[in-house]
Amino acid sequence: MITLSNVYKEYKLDGEVFTALKNINLKILEGEFTAIVGPSGCGKSTLMHLIGLLDIPSKGNISIFDKDVSKLNDNQLSKLRNEFIGFIFQQFNLINKLNVLENILLPTIYSRAKLDFDPLKRVWELLKRFGIEEKAKSFPNKLSGGQQQRVAIARALINKPKLILADEPTGNLDSKNGAMIISLLKELNRKDKITVIIVTHDVHIAENTRRKIRMLDGEIVKK
Ligand SMILES: Nc1ncnc2c1ncn2[C@@H]1O[C@H](COP(=O)(O)OP(=O)(O)OP(=O)(O)O)[C@@H](O)[C@H]1O
Ligand SMILES: [Mg+2]
């Protein structure tokens, strides 16, 4: 599903080049549940940004859903991202001026492709599935962290993605809510057949995933 070959990411800082990712070679197969672990600053989020088509590599090749990323223009990249990839972040990244229902609907508005589902009907299904239907008209700042993250997951799912990228999704949650989010992600992987890649500092979570990729100083040291 995703192949990275000899991928580098370099940042220029005050004329000096900083290499955030070095010679990354990685294959993620459809249906996998993979954890990415490693110390702060080792390049986990940078790698997620490249896989999520939010950024492009300085060198090397990425192919995703059988498409060579370097051959796509900005429009094609955002279309692919919008249709196939759902993002979940540590800070939830919900829009405070929009209510829960509007937040979840947002990706369907950006989507230029014809939807094969009724967006509003799907929002209510997701709200029910995640036990937050009575919060549909609430605003994000009136919700608990666990509820906000469930809204963020519903938003990530609205366009029926094939891939979910979760960058420290439990980092702002207590252990009980963190465990609930992880079991939700596992269920999405098992039942809905969504490929999941999760960045986590939580050793317990990482121990429980089938595949663990360990990074250090911009390199993959174990996969
Ligand atoms: N836009 C940028 N410009 C310059 N340097 C950057 C940029 N983004 C990231 N970096 C650097 O690249 C390195 C990797 O950053 P990254 O955010 O991928 O780390 P991380 O493993 O996700 O860390 P954390 O666990 O703290 O989230 C860091 O040294 C960071 O300072
Ligand atoms: Mg990070």
XYZ file of N, CA, C and O in Angstrom, residues 5-189:
740
model
N 11.275 4.474 -0.538
C 12.580 3.983 -0.958
C 13.618 5.098 -0.886
O 13.453 6.142 -1.526
N 14.641 4.877 -0.084
C 15.758 5.821 0.070
C 15.279 7.256 0.295
O 15.766 8.192 -0.331
N 14.319 7.393 1.210
C 13.714 8.711 1.436
C 14.521 9.538 2.432
O 14.915 9.057 3.497
N 14.763 10.784 2.058
C 15.420 11.763 2.918
C 14.518 12.976 3.078
O 13.801 13.345 2.147
N 14.564 13.594 4.261
C 13.920 14.897 4.424
C 14.929 15.846 5.057
O 15.446 15.576 6.143
N 15.199 16.913 4.337
C 16.177 17.895 4.839
C 15.492 19.240 5.061
O 14.621 19.632 4.299
N 15.888 19.913 6.118
C 15.412 21.271 6.371
C 16.613 22.198 6.341
O 17.670 21.867 6.880
N 16.444 23.353 5.732
C 17.515 24.364 5.760
C 17.256 25.321 6.898
O 16.206 25.946 6.979
N 18.215 25.402 7.814
C 18.083 26.300 8.952
C 19.294 27.228 8.971
O 20.426 26.769 9.142
N 19.059 28.534 8.799
C 20.141 29.533 8.765
C 21.288 29.084 7.859
O 22.454 29.138 8.264
N 20.947 28.619 6.680
C 21.984 28.230 5.725
C 22.555 26.842 5.959
O 23.285 26.313 5.122
N 22.233 26.240 7.116
C 22.740 24.887 7.359
C 21.649 23.860 7.062
O 20.468 24.117 7.277
N 22.077 22.706 6.589
C 21.108 21.666 6.262
C 20.966 20.701 7.434
O 21.956 20.173 7.947
N 19.729 20.523 7.866
C 19.460 19.548 8.918
C 18.704 18.376 8.309
O 17.680 18.562 7.651
N 19.226 17.179 8.511
C 18.594 16.007 7.928
C 17.673 15.351 8.954
O 18.143 14.723 9.902
N 16.370 15.525 8.753
C 15.389 14.996 9.719
C 15.090 13.520 9.456
O 14.750 12.778 10.375
N 15.189 13.095 8.187
C 15.004 11.675 7.849
C 16.128 11.240 6.929
O 16.454 11.928 5.959
N 16.732 10.099 7.251
C 17.872 9.596 6.485
C 17.594 8.222 5.913
O 17.326 7.276 6.660
N 17.649 8.125 4.630
C 17.597 6.836 3.963
C 16.529 5.888 4.518
O 16.843 4.782 4.971
N 15.290 6.349 4.484
C 14.179 5.541 5.002
C 13.701 4.561 3.924
O 13.348 4.954 2.817
N 13.715 3.280 4.257
C 13.168 2.237 3.386
C 12.116 1.482 4.177
O 12.425 0.905 5.218
N 10.902 1.519 3.673
C 9.803 0.996 4.471
C 8.643 0.596 3.575
O 8.339 1.266 2.593
N 8.022 -0.525 3.927
C 6.825 -0.969 3.217
C 5.715 -1.173 4.233
O 5.919 -1.855 5.242
N 4.578 -0.578 3.973
C 3.406 -0.816 4.823
C 2.366 -1.533 3.975
O 1.992 -1.058 2.898
N 1.935 -2.675 4.438
C 0.954 -3.453 3.675
C -0.468 -3.093 4.095
O -0.702 -2.664 5.229
N -1.386 -3.306 3.185
C -2.792 -3.069 3.478
C -3.227 -3.932 4.659
O -2.874 -5.106 4.733
N -3.948 -3.344 5.598
C -4.473 -4.099 6.731
C -3.564 -4.130 7.945
O -3.954 -4.655 8.988
N -2.375 -3.557 7.827
C -1.453 -3.574 8.968
C -1.876 -2.590 10.061
O -2.522 -1.581 9.797
N -1.452 -2.906 11.280
C -1.562 -1.970 12.404
C -0.138 -1.795 12.913
O 0.437 -2.707 13.498
N 0.430 -0.644 12.649
C 1.861 -0.434 12.896
C 2.086 0.706 13.877
O 1.445 1.759 13.759
N 2.974 0.497 14.828
C 3.349 1.576 15.744
C 4.723 2.118 15.342
O 5.614 1.346 14.979
N 4.876 3.417 15.393
C 6.187 4.041 15.203
C 6.609 4.616 16.550
O 5.867 5.403 17.155
N 7.762 4.185 17.034
C 8.244 4.656 18.331
C 9.648 5.241 18.194
O 10.342 4.995 17.199
N 10.055 5.991 19.219
C 11.387 6.578 19.224
C 11.365 7.893 19.981
O 10.300 8.480 20.176
N 12.535 8.362 20.419
C 12.604 9.561 21.263
C 12.154 10.825 20.531
O 12.108 10.870 19.299
N 11.833 11.854 21.313
C 11.401 13.132 20.769
C 12.449 13.674 19.793
O 13.642 13.655 20.082
N 11.988 14.118 18.636
C 12.883 14.721 17.654
C 13.517 13.730 16.693
O 14.309 14.123 15.827
N 13.172 12.448 16.804
C 13.825 11.443 15.951
C 13.223 11.408 14.540
O 13.743 10.715 13.663
N 12.107 12.113 14.316
C 11.561 12.199 12.966
C 10.231 11.498 12.745
O 9.788 11.362 11.606
N 9.571 11.103 13.813
C 8.310 10.355 13.684
C 7.234 11.166 12.952
O 6.605 10.675 12.012
N 7.028 12.418 13.413
C 5.986 13.247 12.781
C 6.364 13.600 11.345
O 5.511 13.627 10.461
N 7.644 13.846 11.135
C 8.117 14.138 9.770
C 7.783 12.975 8.843
O 7.284 13.175 7.725
N 8.021 11.768 9.318
C 7.706 10.578 8.518
C 6.199 10.475 8.262
O 5.764 10.177 7.136
N 5.407 10.745 9.297
C 3.941 10.695 9.135
C 3.473 11.736 8.112
O 2.566 11.475 7.327
N 4.088 12.919 8.142
C 3.711 13.964 7.175
C 3.990 13.529 5.744
O 3.214 13.829 4.841
N 5.109 12.822 5.556
C 5.426 12.359 4.198
C 4.436 11.273 3.768
O 3.914 11.311 2.656
N 4.170 10.318 4.667
C 3.239 9.235 4.325
C 1.845 9.808 4.065
O 1.123 9.357 3.183
N 1.481 10.863 4.822
C 0.160 11.467 4.693
C 0.059 12.486 3.579
O -0.959 13.165 3.460
N 1.110 12.617 2.787
C 1.114 13.525 1.632
C 0.938 14.982 2.046
O 0.442 15.809 1.282
N 1.339 15.295 3.274
C 1.294 16.684 3.733
C 2.594 17.395 3.389
O 2.704 18.609 3.493
N 3.604 16.602 3.012
C 4.911 17.159 2.685
C 5.575 16.222 1.669
O 5.124 15.090 1.501
N 6.600 16.709 1.007
C 7.271 15.853 0.030
C 8.723 15.628 0.452
O 9.329 16.472 1.117
N 9.289 14.481 0.077
C 10.674 14.197 0.483
C 11.680 15.078 -0.268
O 11.387 15.567 -1.353
N 12.867 15.275 0.316
C 13.931 16.004 -0.375
C 14.591 15.105 -1.406
O 15.061 15.561 -2.439
N 14.657 13.810 -1.077
C 15.232 12.803 -1.978
C 14.477 11.508 -1.780
O 13.900 11.277 -0.726
N 14.531 10.642 -2.766
C 13.926 9.323 -2.624
C 12.516 9.270 -3.182
O 11.980 10.276 -3.658
N 11.934 8.088 -3.102
C 10.626 7.856 -3.702
C 9.590 7.366 -2.712
O 9.896 6.550 -1.843
N 8.371 7.854 -2.883
C 7.254 7.341 -2.095
C 6.152 6.929 -3.061
O 5.798 7.691 -3.962
N 5.674 5.718 -2.889
C 4.476 5.363 -3.644
C 3.386 4.969 -2.658
O 3.646 4.338 -1.626
N 2.181 5.417 -2.963
C 1.063 5.163 -2.070
C -0.159 4.860 -2.924
O -0.394 5.537 -3.930
N -0.906 3.826 -2.570
C -2.041 3.343 -3.368
C -1.609 3.176 -4.829
O -2.304 3.618 -5.752
N -0.413 2.611 -5.025
C 0.130 2.351 -6.364
C 0.402 3.602 -7.188
O 0.507 3.526 -8.415
N 0.502 4.737 -6.533
C 0.827 5.955 -7.282
C 2.171 6.506 -6.813
O 2.451 6.555 -5.617
N 2.982 6.907 -7.773
C 4.271 7.517 -7.476
C 4.021 8.985 -7.097
O 3.598 9.786 -7.925
N 4.284 9.297 -5.827
C 3.937 10.614 -5.287
C 4.630 11.754 -6.058
O 4.048 12.819 -6.267
N 5.853 11.498 -6.513
C 6.607 12.561 -7.195
C 5.982 12.949 -8.539
O 6.287 13.998 -9.091
N 5.094 12.095 -9.044
C 4.471 12.389 -10.341
C 3.132 13.128 -10.200
O 2.472 13.422 -11.191
N 2.735 13.402 -8.952
C 1.429 14.039 -8.737
C 1.594 15.535 -8.471
O 2.544 15.957 -7.801
N 0.662 16.334 -8.983
C 0.682 17.763 -8.664
C -0.104 18.019 -7.374
O -0.701 17.103 -6.811
N -0.081 19.268 -6.931
C -0.706 19.592 -5.647
C -2.176 19.192 -5.575
O -2.645 18.691 -4.551
N -2.887 19.419 -6.673
C -4.299 19.048 -6.717
C -4.511 17.558 -6.547
O -5.391 17.112 -5.805
N -3.696 16.798 -7.271
C -3.822 15.342 -7.194
C -3.446 14.835 -5.805
O -4.077 13.904 -5.287
N -2.430 15.477 -5.203
C -2.030 15.074 -3.851
C -3.153 15.348 -2.850
O -3.475 14.485 -2.035
N -3.764 16.523 -2.932
C -4.809 16.800 -1.931
C -6.048 15.944 -2.171
O -6.746 15.581 -1.223
N -6.309 15.607 -3.420
C -7.446 14.729 -3.700
C -7.225 13.340 -3.078
O -8.092 12.785 -2.405
N -6.018 12.829 -3.293
C -5.660 11.520 -2.744
C -5.748 11.538 -1.209
O -6.291 10.627 -0.577
N -5.196 12.609 -0.625
C -5.195 12.765 0.828
C -6.635 12.805 1.347
O -6.998 12.090 2.275
N -7.443 13.616 0.722
C -8.818 13.799 1.183
C -9.664 12.535 1.063
O -10.510 12.242 1.897
N -9.429 11.780 0.006
C -10.276 10.610 -0.231
C -9.837 9.362 0.520
O -10.646 8.515 0.860
N -8.527 9.227 0.741
C -8.029 7.938 1.234
C -7.386 7.965 2.604
O -7.127 6.927 3.177
N -7.072 9.173 3.129
C -6.306 9.224 4.369
C -7.043 10.018 5.440
O -7.548 11.097 5.182
N -7.108 9.446 6.643
C -7.679 10.155 7.791
C -6.588 10.452 8.795
O -5.765 9.589 9.093
N -6.568 11.683 9.314
C -5.535 12.080 10.272
C -6.116 12.258 11.657
O -7.200 12.825 11.824
N -5.354 11.804 12.661
C -5.721 12.042 14.053
C -4.482 12.581 14.763
O -3.400 12.014 14.623
N -4.654 13.690 15.505
C -3.510 14.353 16.118
C -3.632 14.363 17.636
O -4.730 14.220 18.185
N -2.494 14.615 18.279
C -2.474 14.700 19.735
C -3.377 15.830 20.252
O -4.055 15.686 21.258
N -3.371 16.965 19.534
C -4.122 18.153 19.991
C -5.552 18.169 19.465
O -6.190 19.213 19.460
N -6.037 17.065 18.944
C -7.395 16.910 18.391
C -7.629 17.749 17.132
O -8.249 17.295 16.188
N -7.119 19.026 17.149
C -7.255 19.920 15.978
C -8.692 20.086 15.486
O -8.933 20.121 14.284
N -9.615 20.216 16.424
C -10.997 20.518 16.023
C -11.152 22.030 15.881
O -10.371 22.793 16.443
N -12.161 22.439 15.122
C -12.386 23.876 14.929
C -13.418 24.342 15.941
O -14.572 23.897 15.941
N -12.982 25.235 16.833
C -13.813 25.616 17.983
C -15.062 26.394 17.614
O -16.020 26.422 18.380
N -15.047 27.034 16.442
C -16.233 27.819 16.034
C -17.315 26.938 15.423
O -18.430 27.394 15.198
N -16.970 25.705 15.113
C -17.950 24.783 14.532
C -18.380 23.773 15.582
O -17.574 23.359 16.421
N -19.635 23.356 15.535
C -20.075 22.333 16.478
C -19.581 20.951 16.021
O -18.968 20.821 14.957
N -19.859 19.950 16.848
C -19.347 18.603 16.607
C -19.755 18.092 15.222
O -18.932 17.600 14.443
N -21.037 18.244 14.923
C -21.557 17.767 13.643
C -20.853 18.444 12.460
O -20.424 17.793 11.511
N -20.679 19.762 12.563
C -20.025 20.522 11.483
C -18.551 20.151 11.347
O -18.025 20.060 10.240
N -17.889 19.917 12.494
C -16.489 19.501 12.455
C -16.332 18.190 11.691
O -15.435 18.046 10.868
N -17.222 17.235 11.980
C -17.107 15.919 11.341
C -17.421 16.012 9.848
O -16.822 15.321 9.021
N -18.336 16.906 9.499
C -18.737 17.062 8.086
C -17.674 17.745 7.220
O -17.677 17.611 5.993
N -16.778 18.482 7.863
C -15.840 19.351 7.137
C -15.116 18.679 5.965
O -15.103 19.223 4.856
N -14.539 17.481 6.161
C -13.823 16.854 5.030
C -14.720 16.536 3.833
O -14.226 16.449 2.708
N -16.019 16.387 4.053
C -16.900 16.102 2.910
C -17.118 17.368 2.081
O -17.424 17.302 0.891
N -16.949 18.520 2.725
C -17.116 19.792 2.007
C -15.893 20.053 1.128
O -16.010 20.523 0.007
N -14.709 19.731 1.661
C -13.474 19.899 0.888
C -13.397 18.913 -0.270
O -12.715 19.153 -1.258
N -14.065 17.790 -0.107
C -13.959 16.729 -1.093
C -14.641 17.134 -2.387
O -15.824 17.457 -2.410
N -13.865 17.130 -3.488
C -14.462 17.517 -4.762
C -15.045 16.310 -5.505
O -15.793 16.455 -6.448
N -14.670 15.133 -5.053
C -15.212 13.930 -5.690
C -16.674 13.759 -5.270
O -17.078 14.217 -4.201
N -17.434 13.110 -6.107
C -18.826 12.801 -5.745
C -18.818 11.771 -4.627
O -18.155 10.739 -4.716
N -19.560 12.051 -3.572
C -19.612 11.121 -2.449
C -20.589 9.998 -2.764
O -21.644 10.232 -3.343
N -20.212 8.766 -2.348
C -21.126 7.649 -2.578
C -21.950 7.346 -1.332
O -22.408 6.239 -1.124
N -22.089 8.375 -0.464
C -22.891 8.174 0.750
C -23.538 9.515 1.119
O -23.130 10.572 0.631
N -24.552 9.432 1.969
C -25.210 10.636 2.460
C -24.414 11.132 3.676
O -24.390 10.473 4.715
N -23.738 12.301 3.551
C -22.826 12.731 4.608
C -23.490 12.850 5.984
O -22.944 12.377 6.978
N -24.688 13.454 6.008
C -25.334 13.666 7.290
C -25.707 12.339 7.965
O -25.550 12.153 9.161
N -26.179 11.395 7.130
C -26.537 10.076 7.646
C -25.285 9.403 8.235
O -25.322 8.820 9.308
N -24.181 9.532 7.519
C -22.946 8.919 7.992
C -22.436 9.575 9.282
O -21.935 8.893 10.170
N -22.570 10.899 9.392
C -22.157 11.572 10.629
C -22.909 10.979 11.824
O -22.312 10.642 12.843
N -24.226 10.802 11.665
C -25.013 10.275 12.784
C -24.643 8.832 13.105
O -24.608 8.437 14.273
N -24.344 8.051 12.090
C -23.887 6.672 12.347
C -22.600 6.671 13.172
O -22.458 5.898 14.128
N -21.672 7.555 12.787
C -20.392 7.615 13.501
C -20.586 8.143 14.924
O -19.995 7.612 15.878
N -21.424 9.167 15.070
C -21.700 9.705 16.409
C -22.267 8.611 17.315
O -21.865 8.481 18.474
N -23.179 7.817 16.771
C -23.780 6.730 17.560
C -22.746 5.674 17.887
O -22.641 5.223 19.014
N -21.985 5.290 16.877
C -20.981 4.252 17.067
C -20.007 4.626 18.192
O -19.582 3.775 18.959
N -19.662 5.913 18.263
C -18.680 6.349 19.251
C -19.318 6.897 20.531
O -18.629 7.444 21.386
N -20.652 6.762 20.630
C -21.330 7.141 21.866
C -21.318 8.630 22.156
O -21.275 9.035 23.329
N -21.343 9.467 21.138
C -21.321 10.918 21.375
C -22.472 11.620 20.640
O -22.398 12.816 20.350
N -23.553 10.865 20.345
C -24.622 11.494 19.550
C -25.306 12.645 20.284
O -25.753 13.596 19.652
N -25.324 12.588 21.618
C -25.983 13.697 22.335
C -25.110 14.965 22.359
O -25.533 16.013 22.819
N -23.880 14.841 21.826
C -22.987 16.011 21.774
C -22.961 16.658 20.382
O -22.163 17.565 20.139
N -23.827 16.196 19.493
C -23.772 16.647 18.089
C -23.779 18.164 17.937
O -23.088 18.716 17.090
N -24.536 18.857 18.778
C -24.666 20.305 18.636
C -23.745 21.063 19.589
O -23.774 22.289 19.654
N -22.936 20.326 20.353
C -22.017 20.985 21.289
C -20.785 21.492 20.556
O -20.441 21.006 19.487
N -20.101 22.443 21.193
C -18.851 22.938 20.626
C -17.674 22.232 21.295
O -17.771 21.824 22.453
N -16.571 22.054 20.558
C -15.458 21.249 21.056
C -14.978 21.623 22.459
O -14.671 20.740 23.257
N -14.938 22.947 22.771
C -14.405 23.321 24.093
C -15.333 22.949 25.254
O -14.971 23.127 26.405
N -16.524 22.411 24.927
C -17.421 21.938 25.995
C -17.320 20.416 26.179
O -18.097 19.825 26.914
N -16.392 19.795 25.486
C -16.260 18.340 25.564
C -15.011 17.937 26.337
O -14.045 18.696 26.410
N -15.040 16.717 26.877
C -13.842 16.176 27.528
C -12.822 15.803 26.451
O -13.167 15.711 25.261
N -11.585 15.579 26.871
C -10.547 15.193 25.918
C -10.895 13.931 25.153
O -10.747 13.859 23.931
N -11.395 12.926 25.884
C -11.758 11.659 25.242
C -12.863 11.852 24.209
O -12.841 11.260 23.132
N -13.827 12.726 24.540
C -14.917 13.009 23.590
C -14.386 13.766 22.377
O -14.751 13.465 21.234
N -13.499 14.732 22.618
C -12.926 15.488 21.492
C -12.171 14.566 20.549
O -12.258 14.684 19.328
N -11.431 13.609 21.140
C -10.662 12.720 20.272
C -11.597 11.786 19.492
O -11.317 11.436 18.348
N -12.736 11.414 20.086
C -13.699 10.591 19.341
C -14.311 11.387 18.182
O -14.548 10.846 17.103
N -14.535 12.679 18.406
C -15.023 13.547 17.319
C -13.960 13.603 16.207
O -14.267 13.478 15.015
N -12.699 13.745 16.626
C -11.610 13.820 15.641
C -11.513 12.514 14.843
O -11.239 12.530 13.635
N -11.752 11.389 15.504
C -11.710 10.099 14.793
C -12.886 10.006 13.821
O -12.730 9.566 12.681
N -14.055 10.470 14.253
C -15.223 10.471 13.356
C -14.930 11.344 12.131
O -15.245 10.975 10.995
N -14.292 12.486 12.350
C -13.937 13.376 11.236
C -12.940 12.683 10.300
O -13.034 12.779 9.079
N -11.994 11.954 10.898
C -11.012 11.234 10.077
C -11.669 10.137 9.247
O -11.166 9.752 8.200
N -12.819 9.633 9.738
C -13.470 8.492 9.080
C -14.536 8.879 8.067
O -14.978 8.037 7.284
N -14.944 10.131 8.080
C -16.146 10.510 7.342
C -16.050 10.178 5.847
O -17.006 9.711 5.242
N -14.872 10.353 5.259
C -14.729 10.072 3.820
C -14.341 8.620 3.521
O -13.867 8.328 2.429
N -14.519 7.728 4.510
C -14.200 6.307 4.361
C -12.755 6.069 3.912
O -12.507 5.528 2.818
N -11.793 6.486 4.731
C -10.386 6.348 4.334
C -9.922 4.893 4.331
O -10.523 4.044 4.995
N -8.866 4.627 3.589
C -8.236 3.308 3.615
C -7.100 3.285 4.631
O -6.628 2.226 5.021
N -6.628 4.486 4.990
C -5.467 4.600 5.859
C -5.736 5.642 6.939
O -6.233 6.730 6.647
N -5.415 5.271 8.197
C -5.496 6.256 9.281
C -4.114 6.493 9.841
O -3.385 5.552 10.155
N -3.729 7.770 9.930
C -2.449 8.158 10.511
C -2.727 8.877 11.818
O -3.381 9.920 11.830
N -2.273 8.291 12.918
C -2.540 8.860 14.237
C -1.216 9.224 14.893
O -0.408 8.348 15.203
N -0.985 10.526 15.085
C 0.280 10.997 15.673
C 0.054 11.316 17.147
O -0.550 12.330 17.479
N 0.512 10.438 18.023
C 0.324 10.575 19.478
C -1.141 10.833 19.857
O -1.432 11.786 20.580
N -2.068 10.007 19.403
C -3.493 10.300 19.630
C -3.903 10.220 21.099
O -4.954 10.735 21.459
N -3.078 9.598 21.931
C -3.448 9.477 23.343
C -2.600 10.397 24.223
O -2.716 10.376 25.442
N -1.754 11.212 23.600
C -0.805 12.042 24.341
C -1.448 13.044 25.286
O -0.844 13.415 26.296
N -2.662 13.491 24.983
C -3.340 14.452 25.856
C -4.474 13.819 26.648
O -5.369 14.529 27.103
N -4.466 12.496 26.775
C -5.573 11.819 27.461
C -5.068 11.064 28.686
O -3.909 10.650 28.740
N -5.968 10.871 29.661
C -5.604 10.019 30.791
C -5.591 8.562 30.308
O -6.015 8.271 29.185
N -5.115 7.659 31.158
C -4.895 6.290 30.675
C -6.193 5.589 30.269
O -6.223 4.823 29.304
N -7.288 5.904 30.976
C -8.571 5.261 30.649
C -9.060 5.699 29.264
O -9.426 4.871 28.432
N -9.048 7.015 29.022
C -9.483 7.512 27.712
C -8.508 7.109 26.610
O -8.915 6.833 25.484
N -7.232 7.069 26.963
C -6.224 6.626 26.000
C -6.491 5.194 25.556
O -6.482 4.880 24.358
N -6.811 4.334 26.518
C -7.081 2.928 26.212
C -8.320 2.802 25.332
O -8.371 1.973 24.411
N -9.321 3.665 25.592
C -10.543 3.628 24.780
C -10.238 4.010 23.324
O -10.715 3.364 22.383
N -9.411 5.028 23.140
C -9.064 5.458 21.779
C -8.285 4.357 21.062
O -8.522 4.068 19.886
N -7.380 3.699 21.784
C -6.598 2.632 21.161
C -7.499 1.462 20.766
O -7.367 0.903 19.671
N -8.454 1.115 21.637
C -9.311 -0.021 21.263
C -10.202 0.350 20.082
O -10.509 -0.494 19.234
N -10.577 1.627 20.008
C -11.326 2.102 18.831
C -10.499 1.949 17.548
O -10.999 1.460 16.531
N -9.256 2.357 17.620
C -8.386 2.258 16.432
C -8.189 0.795 16.037
O -8.172 0.449 14.853
N -8.065 -0.074 17.038
C -7.893 -1.501 16.744
C -9.133 -2.087 16.082
O -9.040 -2.903 15.171
N -10.291 -1.628 16.568
C -11.538 -2.096 15.972
C -11.661 -1.630 14.517
O -12.095 -2.383 13.640
N -11.238 -0.400 14.256
C -11.298 0.116 12.879
C -10.386 -0.695 11.969
O -10.687 -0.937 10.801
N -9.273 -1.131 12.525
C -8.345 -1.958 11.769
C -8.919 -3.352 11.529
O -8.915 -3.859 10.407
